[in-house]
Coordinates of C-alpha atoms and ligand atoms in Angstrom, one line a residue:
X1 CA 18.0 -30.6 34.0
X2 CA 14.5 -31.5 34.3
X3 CA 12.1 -32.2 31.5
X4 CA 8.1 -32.0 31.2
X5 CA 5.6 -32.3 28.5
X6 CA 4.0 -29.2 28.3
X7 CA 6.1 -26.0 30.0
X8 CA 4.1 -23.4 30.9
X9 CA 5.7 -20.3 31.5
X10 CA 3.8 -17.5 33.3
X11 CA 1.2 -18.9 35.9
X12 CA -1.3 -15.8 36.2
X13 CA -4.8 -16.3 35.4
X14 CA -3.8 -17.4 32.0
X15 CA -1.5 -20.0 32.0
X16 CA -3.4 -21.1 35.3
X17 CA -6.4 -21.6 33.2
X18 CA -4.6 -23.5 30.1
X19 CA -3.1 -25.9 32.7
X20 CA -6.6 -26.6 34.1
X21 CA -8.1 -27.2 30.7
X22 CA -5.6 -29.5 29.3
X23 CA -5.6 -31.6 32.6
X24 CA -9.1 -31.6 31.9
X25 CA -8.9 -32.0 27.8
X26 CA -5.6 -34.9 28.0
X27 CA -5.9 -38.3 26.3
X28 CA -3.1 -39.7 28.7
X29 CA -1.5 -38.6 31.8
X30 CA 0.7 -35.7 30.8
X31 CA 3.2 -34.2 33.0
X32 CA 2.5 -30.5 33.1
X33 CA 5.0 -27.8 34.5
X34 CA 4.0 -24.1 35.3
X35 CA 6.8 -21.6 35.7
X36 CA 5.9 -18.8 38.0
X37 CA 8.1 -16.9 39.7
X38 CA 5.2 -15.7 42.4
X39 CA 4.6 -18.1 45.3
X40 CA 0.8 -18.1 44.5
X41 CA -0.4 -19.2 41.5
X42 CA -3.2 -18.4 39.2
X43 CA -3.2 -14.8 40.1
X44 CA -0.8 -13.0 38.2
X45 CA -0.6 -9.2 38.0
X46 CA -4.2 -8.5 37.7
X47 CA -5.2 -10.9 40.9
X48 CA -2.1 -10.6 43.0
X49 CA -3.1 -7.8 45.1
X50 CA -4.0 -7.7 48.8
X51 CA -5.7 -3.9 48.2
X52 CA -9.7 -4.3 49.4
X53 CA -10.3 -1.7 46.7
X54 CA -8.8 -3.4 43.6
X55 CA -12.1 -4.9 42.1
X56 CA -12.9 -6.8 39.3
X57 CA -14.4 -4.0 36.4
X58 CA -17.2 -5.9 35.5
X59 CA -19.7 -8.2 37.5
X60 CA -18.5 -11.4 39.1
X61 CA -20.9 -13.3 36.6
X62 CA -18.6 -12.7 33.5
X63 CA -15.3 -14.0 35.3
X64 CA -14.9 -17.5 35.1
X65 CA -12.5 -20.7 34.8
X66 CA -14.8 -22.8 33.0
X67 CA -16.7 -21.9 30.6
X68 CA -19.1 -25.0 31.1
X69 CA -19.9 -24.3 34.4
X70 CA -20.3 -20.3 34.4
X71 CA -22.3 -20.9 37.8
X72 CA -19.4 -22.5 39.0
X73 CA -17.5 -19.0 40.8
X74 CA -21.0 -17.5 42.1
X75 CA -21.6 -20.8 44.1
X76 CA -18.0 -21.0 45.5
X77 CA -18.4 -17.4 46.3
X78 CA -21.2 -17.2 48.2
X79 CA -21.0 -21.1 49.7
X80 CA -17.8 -19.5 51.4
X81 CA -19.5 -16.5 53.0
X82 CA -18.4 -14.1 50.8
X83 CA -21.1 -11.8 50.1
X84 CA -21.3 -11.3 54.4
X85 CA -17.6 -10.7 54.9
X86 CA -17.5 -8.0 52.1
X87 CA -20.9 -6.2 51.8
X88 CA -19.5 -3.4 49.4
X89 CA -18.7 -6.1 46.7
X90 CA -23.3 -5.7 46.2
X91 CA -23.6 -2.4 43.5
X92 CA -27.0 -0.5 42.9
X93 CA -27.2 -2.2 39.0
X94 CA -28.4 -5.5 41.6
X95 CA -24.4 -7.5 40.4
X96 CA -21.6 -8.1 42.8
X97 CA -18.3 -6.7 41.9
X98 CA -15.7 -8.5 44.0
X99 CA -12.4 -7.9 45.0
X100 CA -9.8 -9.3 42.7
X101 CA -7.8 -10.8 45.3
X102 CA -10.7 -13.2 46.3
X103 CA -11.2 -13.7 41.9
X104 CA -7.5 -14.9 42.5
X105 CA -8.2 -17.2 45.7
X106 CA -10.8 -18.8 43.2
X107 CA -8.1 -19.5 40.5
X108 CA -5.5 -20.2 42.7
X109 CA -7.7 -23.0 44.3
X110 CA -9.1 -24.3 41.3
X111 CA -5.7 -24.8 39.8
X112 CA -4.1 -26.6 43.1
X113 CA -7.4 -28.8 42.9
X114 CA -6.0 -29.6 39.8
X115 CA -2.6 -30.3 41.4
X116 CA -4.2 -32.5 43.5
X117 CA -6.3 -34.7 41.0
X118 CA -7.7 -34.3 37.4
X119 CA -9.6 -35.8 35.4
X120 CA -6.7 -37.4 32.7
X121 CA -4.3 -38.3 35.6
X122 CA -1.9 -35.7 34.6
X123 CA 0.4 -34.0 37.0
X124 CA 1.0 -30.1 37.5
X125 CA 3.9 -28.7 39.5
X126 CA 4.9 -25.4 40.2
X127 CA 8.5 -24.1 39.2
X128 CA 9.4 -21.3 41.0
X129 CA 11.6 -19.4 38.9
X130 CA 11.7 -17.1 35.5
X131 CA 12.4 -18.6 32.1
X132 CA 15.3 -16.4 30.4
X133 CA 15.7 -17.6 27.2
X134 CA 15.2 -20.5 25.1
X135 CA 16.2 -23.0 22.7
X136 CA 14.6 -25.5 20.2
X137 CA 15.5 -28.8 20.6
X138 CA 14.6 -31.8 18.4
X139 CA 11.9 -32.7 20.3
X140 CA 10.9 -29.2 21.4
X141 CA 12.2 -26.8 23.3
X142 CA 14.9 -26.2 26.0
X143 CA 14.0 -23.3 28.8
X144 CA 16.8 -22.0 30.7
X145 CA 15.5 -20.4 34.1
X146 CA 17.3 -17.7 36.1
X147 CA 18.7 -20.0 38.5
X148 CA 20.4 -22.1 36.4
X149 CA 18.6 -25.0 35.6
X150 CA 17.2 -26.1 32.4
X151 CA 13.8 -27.6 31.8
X152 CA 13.0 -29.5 28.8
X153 CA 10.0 -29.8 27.0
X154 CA 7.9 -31.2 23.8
X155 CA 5.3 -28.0 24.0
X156 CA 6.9 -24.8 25.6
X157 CA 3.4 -22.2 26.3
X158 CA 4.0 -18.5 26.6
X159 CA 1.6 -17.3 28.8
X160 CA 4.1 -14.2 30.1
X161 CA 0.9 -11.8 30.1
X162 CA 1.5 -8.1 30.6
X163 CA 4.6 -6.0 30.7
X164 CA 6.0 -3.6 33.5
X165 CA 4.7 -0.5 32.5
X166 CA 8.0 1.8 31.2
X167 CA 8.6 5.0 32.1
X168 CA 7.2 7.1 28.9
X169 CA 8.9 10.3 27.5
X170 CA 10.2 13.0 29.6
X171 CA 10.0 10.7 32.6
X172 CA 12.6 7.8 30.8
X173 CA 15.9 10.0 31.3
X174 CA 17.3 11.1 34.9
X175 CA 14.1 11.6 36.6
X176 CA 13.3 7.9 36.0
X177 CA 15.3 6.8 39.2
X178 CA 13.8 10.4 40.9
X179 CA 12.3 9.1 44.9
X180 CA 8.9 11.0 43.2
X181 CA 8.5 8.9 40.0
X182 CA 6.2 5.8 40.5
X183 CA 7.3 3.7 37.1
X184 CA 5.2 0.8 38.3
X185 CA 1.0 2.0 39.5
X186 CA 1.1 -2.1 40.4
X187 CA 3.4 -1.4 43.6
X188 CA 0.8 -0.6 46.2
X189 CA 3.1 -0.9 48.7
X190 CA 5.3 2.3 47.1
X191 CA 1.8 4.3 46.2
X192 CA 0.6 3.5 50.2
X193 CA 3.8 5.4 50.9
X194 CA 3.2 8.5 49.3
X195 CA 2.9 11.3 52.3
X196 CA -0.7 12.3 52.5
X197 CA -0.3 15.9 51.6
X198 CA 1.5 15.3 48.9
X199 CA 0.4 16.9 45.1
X200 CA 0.0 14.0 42.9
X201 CA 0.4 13.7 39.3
X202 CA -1.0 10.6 37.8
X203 CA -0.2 9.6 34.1
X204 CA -2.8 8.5 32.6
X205 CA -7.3 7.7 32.8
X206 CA -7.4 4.2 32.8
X207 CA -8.3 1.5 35.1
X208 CA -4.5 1.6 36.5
X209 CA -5.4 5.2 37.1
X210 CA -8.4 5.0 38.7
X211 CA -7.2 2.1 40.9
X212 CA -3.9 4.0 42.0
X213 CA -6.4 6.8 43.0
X214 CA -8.5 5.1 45.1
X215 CA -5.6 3.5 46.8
X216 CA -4.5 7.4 47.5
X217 CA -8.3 8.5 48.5
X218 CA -8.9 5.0 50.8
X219 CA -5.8 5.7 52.8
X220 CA -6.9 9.1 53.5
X221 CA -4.8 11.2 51.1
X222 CA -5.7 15.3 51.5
X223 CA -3.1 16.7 48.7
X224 CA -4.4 17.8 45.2
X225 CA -4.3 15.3 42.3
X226 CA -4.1 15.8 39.2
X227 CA -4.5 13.2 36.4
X228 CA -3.6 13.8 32.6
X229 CA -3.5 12.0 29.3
X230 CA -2.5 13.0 25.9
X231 CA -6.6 12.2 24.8
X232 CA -8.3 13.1 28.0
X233 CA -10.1 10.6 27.5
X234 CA -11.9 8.5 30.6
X235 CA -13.7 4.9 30.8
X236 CA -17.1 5.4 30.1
X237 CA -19.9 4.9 33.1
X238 CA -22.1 2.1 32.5
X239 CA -25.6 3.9 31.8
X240 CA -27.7 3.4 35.3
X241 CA -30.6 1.8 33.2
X242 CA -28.3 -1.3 32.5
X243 CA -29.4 -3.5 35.8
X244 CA -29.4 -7.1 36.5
X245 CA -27.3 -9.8 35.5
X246 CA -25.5 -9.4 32.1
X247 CA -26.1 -11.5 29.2
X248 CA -24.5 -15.0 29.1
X249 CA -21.5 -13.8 27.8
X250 CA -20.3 -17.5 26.8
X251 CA -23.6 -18.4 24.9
X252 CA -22.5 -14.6 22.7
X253 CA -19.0 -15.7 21.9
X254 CA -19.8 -19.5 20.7
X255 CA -22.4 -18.6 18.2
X256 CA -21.4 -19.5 15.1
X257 CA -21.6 -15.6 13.6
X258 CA -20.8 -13.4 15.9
X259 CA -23.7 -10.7 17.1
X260 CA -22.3 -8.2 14.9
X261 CA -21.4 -9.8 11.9
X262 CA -24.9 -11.4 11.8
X263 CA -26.7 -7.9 11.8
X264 CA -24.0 -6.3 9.3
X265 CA -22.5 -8.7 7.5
X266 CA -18.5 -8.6 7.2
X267 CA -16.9 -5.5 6.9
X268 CA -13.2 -4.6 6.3
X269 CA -12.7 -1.1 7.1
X270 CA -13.0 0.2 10.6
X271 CA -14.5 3.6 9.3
X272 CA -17.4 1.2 8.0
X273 CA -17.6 -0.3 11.8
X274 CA -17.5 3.0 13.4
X275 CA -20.3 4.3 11.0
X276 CA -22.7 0.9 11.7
X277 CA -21.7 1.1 15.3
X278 CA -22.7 4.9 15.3
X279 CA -25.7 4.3 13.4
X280 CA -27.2 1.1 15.9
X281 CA -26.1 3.3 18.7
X282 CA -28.8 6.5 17.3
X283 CA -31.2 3.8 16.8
X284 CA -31.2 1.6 20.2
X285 CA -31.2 5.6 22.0
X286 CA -34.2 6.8 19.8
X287 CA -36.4 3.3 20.6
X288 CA -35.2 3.8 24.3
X289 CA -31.9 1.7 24.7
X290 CA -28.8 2.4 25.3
X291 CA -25.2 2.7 24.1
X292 CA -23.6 0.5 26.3
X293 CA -25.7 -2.9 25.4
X294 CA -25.7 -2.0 21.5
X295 CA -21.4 -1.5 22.4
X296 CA -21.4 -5.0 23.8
X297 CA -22.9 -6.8 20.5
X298 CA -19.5 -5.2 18.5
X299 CA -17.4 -6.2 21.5
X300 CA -18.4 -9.9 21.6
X301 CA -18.1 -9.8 18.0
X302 CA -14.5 -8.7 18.2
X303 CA -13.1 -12.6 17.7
X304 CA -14.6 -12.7 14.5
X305 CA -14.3 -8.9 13.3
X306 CA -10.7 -8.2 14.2
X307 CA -8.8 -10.8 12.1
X308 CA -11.2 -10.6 9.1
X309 CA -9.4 -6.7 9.1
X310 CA -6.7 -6.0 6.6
X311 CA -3.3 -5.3 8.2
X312 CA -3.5 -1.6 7.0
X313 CA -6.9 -1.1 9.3
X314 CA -5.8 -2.8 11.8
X315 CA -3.3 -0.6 12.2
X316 CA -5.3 2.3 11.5
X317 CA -7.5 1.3 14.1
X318 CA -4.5 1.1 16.6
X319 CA -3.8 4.4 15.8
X320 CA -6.9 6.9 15.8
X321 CA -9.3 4.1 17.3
X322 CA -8.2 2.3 20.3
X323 CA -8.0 4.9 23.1
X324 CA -11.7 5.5 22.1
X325 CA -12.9 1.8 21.8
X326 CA -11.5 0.7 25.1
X327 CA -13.0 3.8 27.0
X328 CA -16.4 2.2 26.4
X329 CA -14.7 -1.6 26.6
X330 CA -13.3 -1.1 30.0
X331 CA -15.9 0.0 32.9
X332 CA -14.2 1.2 36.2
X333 CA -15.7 -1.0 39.2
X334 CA -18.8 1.3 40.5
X335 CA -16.9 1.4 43.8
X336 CA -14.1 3.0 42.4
X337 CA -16.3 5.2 40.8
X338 CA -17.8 6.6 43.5
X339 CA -14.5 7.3 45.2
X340 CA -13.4 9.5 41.9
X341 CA -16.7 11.4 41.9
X342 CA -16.7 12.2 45.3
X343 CA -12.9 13.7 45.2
X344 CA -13.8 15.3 42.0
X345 CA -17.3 17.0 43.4
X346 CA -14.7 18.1 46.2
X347 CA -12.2 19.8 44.4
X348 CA -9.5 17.4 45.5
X349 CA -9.1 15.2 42.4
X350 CA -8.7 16.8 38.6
X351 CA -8.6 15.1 34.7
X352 CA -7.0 17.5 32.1
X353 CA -6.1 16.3 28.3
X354 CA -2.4 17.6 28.4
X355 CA 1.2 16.4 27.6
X356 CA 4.0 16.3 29.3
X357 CA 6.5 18.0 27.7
X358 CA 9.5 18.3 30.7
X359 CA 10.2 16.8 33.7
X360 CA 13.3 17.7 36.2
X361 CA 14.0 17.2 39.4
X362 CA 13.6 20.3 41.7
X363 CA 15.3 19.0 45.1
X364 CA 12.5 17.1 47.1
X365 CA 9.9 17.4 44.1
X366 CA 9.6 17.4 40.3
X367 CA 8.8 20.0 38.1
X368 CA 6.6 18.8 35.1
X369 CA 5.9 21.1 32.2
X370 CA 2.7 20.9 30.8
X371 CA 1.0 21.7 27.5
X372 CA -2.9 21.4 27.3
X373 CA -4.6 19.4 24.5
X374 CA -5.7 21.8 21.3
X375 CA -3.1 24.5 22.4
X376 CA -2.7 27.0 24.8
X377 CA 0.2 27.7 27.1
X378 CA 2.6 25.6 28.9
X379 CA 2.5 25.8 32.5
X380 CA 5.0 24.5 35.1
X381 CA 3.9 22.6 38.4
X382 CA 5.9 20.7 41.4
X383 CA 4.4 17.7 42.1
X384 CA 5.7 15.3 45.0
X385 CA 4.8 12.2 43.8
X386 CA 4.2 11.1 39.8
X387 CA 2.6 8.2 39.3
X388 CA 3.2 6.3 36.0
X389 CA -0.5 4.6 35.0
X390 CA 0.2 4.8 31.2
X391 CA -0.2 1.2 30.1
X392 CA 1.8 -2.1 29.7
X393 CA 4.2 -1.9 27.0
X394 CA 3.1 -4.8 24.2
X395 CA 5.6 -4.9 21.8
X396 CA 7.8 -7.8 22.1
X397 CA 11.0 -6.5 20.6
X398 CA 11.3 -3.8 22.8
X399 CA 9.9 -6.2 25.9
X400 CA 11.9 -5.8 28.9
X401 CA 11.3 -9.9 29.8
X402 CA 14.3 -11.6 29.3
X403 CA 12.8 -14.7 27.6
X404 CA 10.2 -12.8 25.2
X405 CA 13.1 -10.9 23.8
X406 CA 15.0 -14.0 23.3
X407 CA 12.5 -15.4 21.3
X408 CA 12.3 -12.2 19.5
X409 CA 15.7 -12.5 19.0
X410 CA 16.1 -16.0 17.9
X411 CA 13.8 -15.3 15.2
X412 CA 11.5 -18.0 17.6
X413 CA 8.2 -16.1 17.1
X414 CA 7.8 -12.5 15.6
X415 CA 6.1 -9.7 17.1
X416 CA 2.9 -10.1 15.0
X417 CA 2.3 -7.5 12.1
X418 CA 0.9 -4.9 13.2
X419 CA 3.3 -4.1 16.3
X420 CA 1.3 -5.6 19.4
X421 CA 2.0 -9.0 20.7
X422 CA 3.6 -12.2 18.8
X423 CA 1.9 -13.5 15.4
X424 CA 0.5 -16.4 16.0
X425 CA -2.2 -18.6 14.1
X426 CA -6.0 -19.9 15.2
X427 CA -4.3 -22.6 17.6
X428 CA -1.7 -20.1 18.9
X429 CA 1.4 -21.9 17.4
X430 CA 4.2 -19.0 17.1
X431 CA 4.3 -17.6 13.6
X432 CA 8.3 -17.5 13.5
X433 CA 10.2 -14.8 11.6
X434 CA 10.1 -17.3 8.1
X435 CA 6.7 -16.9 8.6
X436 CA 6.2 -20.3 10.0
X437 CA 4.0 -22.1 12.4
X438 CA 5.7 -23.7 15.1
X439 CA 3.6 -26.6 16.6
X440 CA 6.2 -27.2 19.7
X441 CA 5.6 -23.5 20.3
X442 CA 2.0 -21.8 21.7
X443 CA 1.7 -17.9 22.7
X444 CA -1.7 -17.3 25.0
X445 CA -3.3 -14.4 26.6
X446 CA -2.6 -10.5 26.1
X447 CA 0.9 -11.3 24.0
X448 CA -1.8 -12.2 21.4
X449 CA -3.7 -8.9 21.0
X450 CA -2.3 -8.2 17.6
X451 CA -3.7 -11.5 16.4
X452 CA -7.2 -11.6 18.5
X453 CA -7.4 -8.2 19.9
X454 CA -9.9 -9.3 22.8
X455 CA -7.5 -11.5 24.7
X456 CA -7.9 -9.2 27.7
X457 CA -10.6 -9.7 29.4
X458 CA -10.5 -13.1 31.6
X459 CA -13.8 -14.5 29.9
X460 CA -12.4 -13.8 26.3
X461 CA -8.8 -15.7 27.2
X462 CA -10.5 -18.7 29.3
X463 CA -13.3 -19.0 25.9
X464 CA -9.9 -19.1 23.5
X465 CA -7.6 -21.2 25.5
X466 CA -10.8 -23.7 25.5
X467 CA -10.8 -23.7 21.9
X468 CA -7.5 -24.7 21.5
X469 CA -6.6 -27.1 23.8
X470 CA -8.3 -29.9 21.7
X471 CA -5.6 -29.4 19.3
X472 CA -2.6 -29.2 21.8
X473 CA -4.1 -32.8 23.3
X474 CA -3.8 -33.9 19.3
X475 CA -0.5 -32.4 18.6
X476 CA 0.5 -34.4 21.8
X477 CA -0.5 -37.3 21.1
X478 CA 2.3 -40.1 21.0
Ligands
FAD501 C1 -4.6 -4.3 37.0 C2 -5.4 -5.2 36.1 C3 -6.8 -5.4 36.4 C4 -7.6 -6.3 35.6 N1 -8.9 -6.5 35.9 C5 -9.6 -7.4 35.2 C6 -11.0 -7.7 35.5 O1 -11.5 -7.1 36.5 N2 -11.6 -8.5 34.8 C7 -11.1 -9.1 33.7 O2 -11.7 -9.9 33.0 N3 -9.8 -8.8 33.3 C8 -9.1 -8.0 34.1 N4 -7.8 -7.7 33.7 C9 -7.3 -8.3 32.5 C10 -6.4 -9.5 32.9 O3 -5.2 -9.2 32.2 C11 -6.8 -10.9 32.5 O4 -8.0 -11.1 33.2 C12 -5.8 -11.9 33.0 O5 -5.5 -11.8 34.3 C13 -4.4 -12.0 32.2 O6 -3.7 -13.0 32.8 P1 -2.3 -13.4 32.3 O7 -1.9 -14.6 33.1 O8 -2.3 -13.6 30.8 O9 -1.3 -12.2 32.6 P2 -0.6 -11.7 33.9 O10 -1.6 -11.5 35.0 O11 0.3 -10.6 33.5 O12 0.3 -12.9 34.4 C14 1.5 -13.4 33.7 C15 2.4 -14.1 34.7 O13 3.5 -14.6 34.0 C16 4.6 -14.5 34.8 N5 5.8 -14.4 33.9 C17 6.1 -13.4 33.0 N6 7.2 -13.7 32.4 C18 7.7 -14.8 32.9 C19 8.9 -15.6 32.7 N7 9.8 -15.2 31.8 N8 9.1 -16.7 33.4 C20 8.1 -17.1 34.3 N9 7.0 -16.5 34.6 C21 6.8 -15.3 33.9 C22 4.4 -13.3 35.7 O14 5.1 -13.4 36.9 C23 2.9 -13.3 35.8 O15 2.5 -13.9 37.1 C24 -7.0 -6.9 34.5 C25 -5.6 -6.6 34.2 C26 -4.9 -5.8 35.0 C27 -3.4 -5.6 34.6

C-alpha cells in the first residue's frame, strides 16, 4: 500500500497539466501521484504518437500549459530549433502547425520540470500502472491498480480522457476479430501495415479519419479509399482570408461575459442559437467577413452557453446538432489537408454519406453492404482493410475502462444527465448517483463534456483546470 495526497489517474495532457498547476497553486508541500500506465508522460492519446504527419489542428499559438505565459511554447519551440528541423510545420495562413509529438515533448518536459522542483515544494511521481477500481475511504479514497497494489489518497482526480474507440454496428459481431477490421485508427503501427494496394474503407470524416488517411497516402498507399459516414459530413476548411496569428484565445475565455452572450444576451434553446449564429454569419459575409471568425465568438462562448441550456436542449443539441457544430469546431491541420485534396483531385481517395448496413467476412477480405444517405440502392463492396475512425465512446456506463465503470457502478459518480461524461459541478467534484457532490472526488478533461461541452480542446481543459485548482488547494488545506 502506498498513500498520496492527491492521486491522479490518467497522465495525458490533462492530468499532466492539473499536476503542474496545483504544484504551482499549493499552500504546503503536497505529495502528488500521477497514474499512467504509458512510460512518457503528459502525452496521452492525442500526443503519444511518433507519426511526422499527426499535427496539432489548429496553430501552435492556441496550445498551451499555462495560461499566463501563452508565449511560453512558441519560445521553447523555436529556442530548440524547431522551426529548421521541421519546415512543413510553417502554413500559407503565416501560423505554424506542429507535429503533436513535439506538443507532447513540451508537456512531457514541463511536467518532469515540475518533478524536479516547484514552486510549493510538492513532489510528483509517476505510477506506472492502471487504476481498476476504487473505494472511499474515511479520508478519501482507496485506488486498487492492476498490479496489485493499493494507493491511498485524500483527493483521487479522474483525468482518464478518451475511450478506445468500439467497434460500431455491423462491425461489433464476428467480423470484429476479422485480420481487415482496424477497431483502433490510434494504432499506426497496424494502419502502416496495411498492403499498399489494398481497397480501404474508412469509417467515418473526422480528424481520426483524415489522420488515418494521411498515414495511408505518406507511406505511399496506391489502393482506392473510400471513406463514409452516416452525415457525410466533413470538417470545414478554414476560409483562406483568415491569416495571421489568431485571437488571444485566453484573453476570450476570461472575460467576464462571454463574446456571445454579450452580443445576444442568454438564450435557452439551441434553435434560438442556431438562428443568431445563422443571422451574424449573413451579416459578417455581407460586410466582408467571414464564417469562421463570427463561429469562433459562439465557440469561446461555449463555457458560459452550454450549462445555462436546459437538460432537454442539451440533449437536443446532442442529437440533430453536434455532428454539424464540430465540423466547423474542429479544422483538419492544412498539411493534412492538402494530402486529402490531392488524393481526391486524383481519383484515389472518395467521401460518400452512406451506412453500413452488413459486414462478413469473405476469405482474405470483407464484404460491406452499403446504403447511400436519402435512399437509393444498396451496393456490396470487398474491401481489404476497414478502418474504424468513428469516435471515442463517452458514456461511462458502457466505458470499457475498468475503473470508470467501477465508479459507475459503485454509484461513485454518475454519468451526467444527458448521457456524455460524469456529472460533475463548477469545481469538478463528482455528482454521485444521490445526487451529491463529492469533495474527495474530481472528474477533469473530455469525461466532463456533458457538464462543459468544450473540454476538448487543450486550451479550453488547461483554462478550466486553472480555475479550479484554487479550490482543490482550499479543500486541502489541513
Ligand atoms: C487524435 C487526437 C488529436 C487531437 N489533437 C488536438 C489538437 O491538435 N489540439 C487540441 O487542442 N486538442 C487536440 N485533441 C484533444 C485532446 O483530447 C486534448 O488536447 C487533450 O490531449 C486531452 O487529454 P487527456 O489527458 O484528457 O486525455 P487522453 O489523451 O485520452 O489521456 C488520458 C490518459 O489517461 C490514461 N488512463 C486512462 N484510464 C486510466 C486508468 N484507469 N488508470 C491509469 N491511467 C489511465 C491513459 O493511458 C491516457 O494516457 C486531440 C485528441 C485526439 C484524440
Amino acid at each position: 500500500m502506498t498513500a498520496a495526497d492527491v492521486a491522479i489517474v490518467g497522465g495525458g495532457f490533462t492530468g499532466a497539466v492539473f499536476a503542474i498547476q496545483l504544484a504551482r497553486m499549493a499552500e504546503r508541500p503536497l505529495d502528488i501521484a500521477i497514474v499512467e500506465p504509458r512510460s512518457r508522460p503528459g502525452r496521452g492519446v492525442a500526443y503519444d504518437t511518433a507519426d511526422p504527419d499527426h499535427r496539432l489542428n489548429a496553430p501552435l499559438a492556441i496550445h498551451f500549459v499555462y495560461p499566463d505565459a501563452p508565449d511560453h511554447l512558441p519560445a521553447w519551440y523555436a529556442e530548440r530549433g524547431e522551426p529548421a528541423r521541421d519546415p512543413g510545420a510553417l502554413c500559407p495562413d503565416g501560423n505554424l502547425y506542429i507535429r503533436r509529438s513535439d506538443f507532447g515533448r513540451y508537456v512531457e518536459e514541463q511536467l518532469r520540470a515540475h518533478f524536479a522542483g516547484n514552486a510549493s515544494g510538492s513532489t510528483i511521481r509517476h505510477i506506472r500502472s492502471r487504476a481498476v477500481a476504487a473505494l472511499r475511504t474515511p479520508g478519501g479514497y482507496r485506488l486498487a491498480l492492476d498490479d496489485g497494489q493499493t494507493l491511498d489518497a485524500r483527493l483521487a482526480v479522474l483525468a482518464a480522457g478518451y475511450e478506445r474507440p468500439q467497434a460500431p454496428p455491423p462491425f461489433d459481431g464476428a467480423v470484429s476479430g476479422h485480420p481487415c477490421f482496424l477497431a483502433d485508427p490510434w494504432d499506426t503501427a497496424r494502419i502502416g501495415e496495411i498492403p499498399s494496394d489494398a481497397r480501404v474503407l474508412v469509417l467515418g470524416m473526422s480528424q481520426t479519419a483524415s489522420d488515418a488517411i494521411a498515414v495511408l497516402l505518406r507511406n505511399g498507399h496506391s489502393g482506392r479509399i473510400e471513406a463514409v459516414a452516416r452525415h457525410g459530413l466533413r470538417p470545414r476548411r478554414k476560409p483562406a482570408s483568415v491569416v495571421g496569428p489568431p485571437p488571444d484565445i485566453v484573453e476570450r475565455l476570461i472575460r467576464p461575459v462571454s463574446p456571445f452572450t454579450a452580443a445576444h444576451g442568454r438564450q435557452a434553446s439551441v434553435l434560438g442559437i442556431l438562428r443568431t449564429l445563422r443571422a451574424d454569419v449573413r451579416r459578417a459575409e455581407a460586410g466582408g467577413g467571414n464564417w469562421f471568425e463570427t463561429f469562433g465568438d459562439l465557440r469561446d462562448s461555449v463555457w458560459e452557453v452550454w450549462p445555462a441550456l436546459p437538460p432537454a436542449e442539451k440533449r437536443r443539441f446532442l442529437r440533430h446538432v453536434r455532428v454539424w457544430y464540430d465540423v466547423h469546431r474542429f479544422q483538419l491541420p492544412p498539411q493534412v489537408e492538402a494530402y486529402i485534396a490531392e488524393a481526391e483531385t486524383a481519383g484515389q481517395l472518395s467521401f460518400e454519406a452512406a451506412f453500413c448496413v452488413a459486414a462478413e467476412s469473405d476469405g482474405d477480405a470483407l464484404s460491406i453492404t452499403l446504403r447511400p444517405r436519402g435512399g437509393g440502392e444498396c451496393r456490396r463492396k470487398m474491401f481489404d482493410a476497414v478502418v474504424n475512425c468513428t469516435g471515442p465512446g463517452m458514456r461511462p456506463d458502457r466505458s470499457g475502462n475498468p475503473l470508470v465503470r467501477d465508479l459507475v457502478a459503485r454509484g461513485y459518480a454518475a454519468p451526467h444527465q444527458v448521457g456524455i461524461g460524469f456529472g460533475v459541478d463548477g469545481a469538478c467534484r463528482a455528482i454521485d448517483a444521490d445526487g451529491r457532490p463529492d469533495r474527495h472526488l474530481r472528474i477533469v478533461g473530455p469525461l466532463t463534456y456533458g457538464a462543459f461541452a468544450d473540454q476538448q480542446g487543450a486550451p479550453f481543459i488547461a483554462l478550466r483546470l486553472c480555475k479550479i485548482v484554487p479550490d482543490i488547494v482550499a479543500s486541502l488545506r489541513r
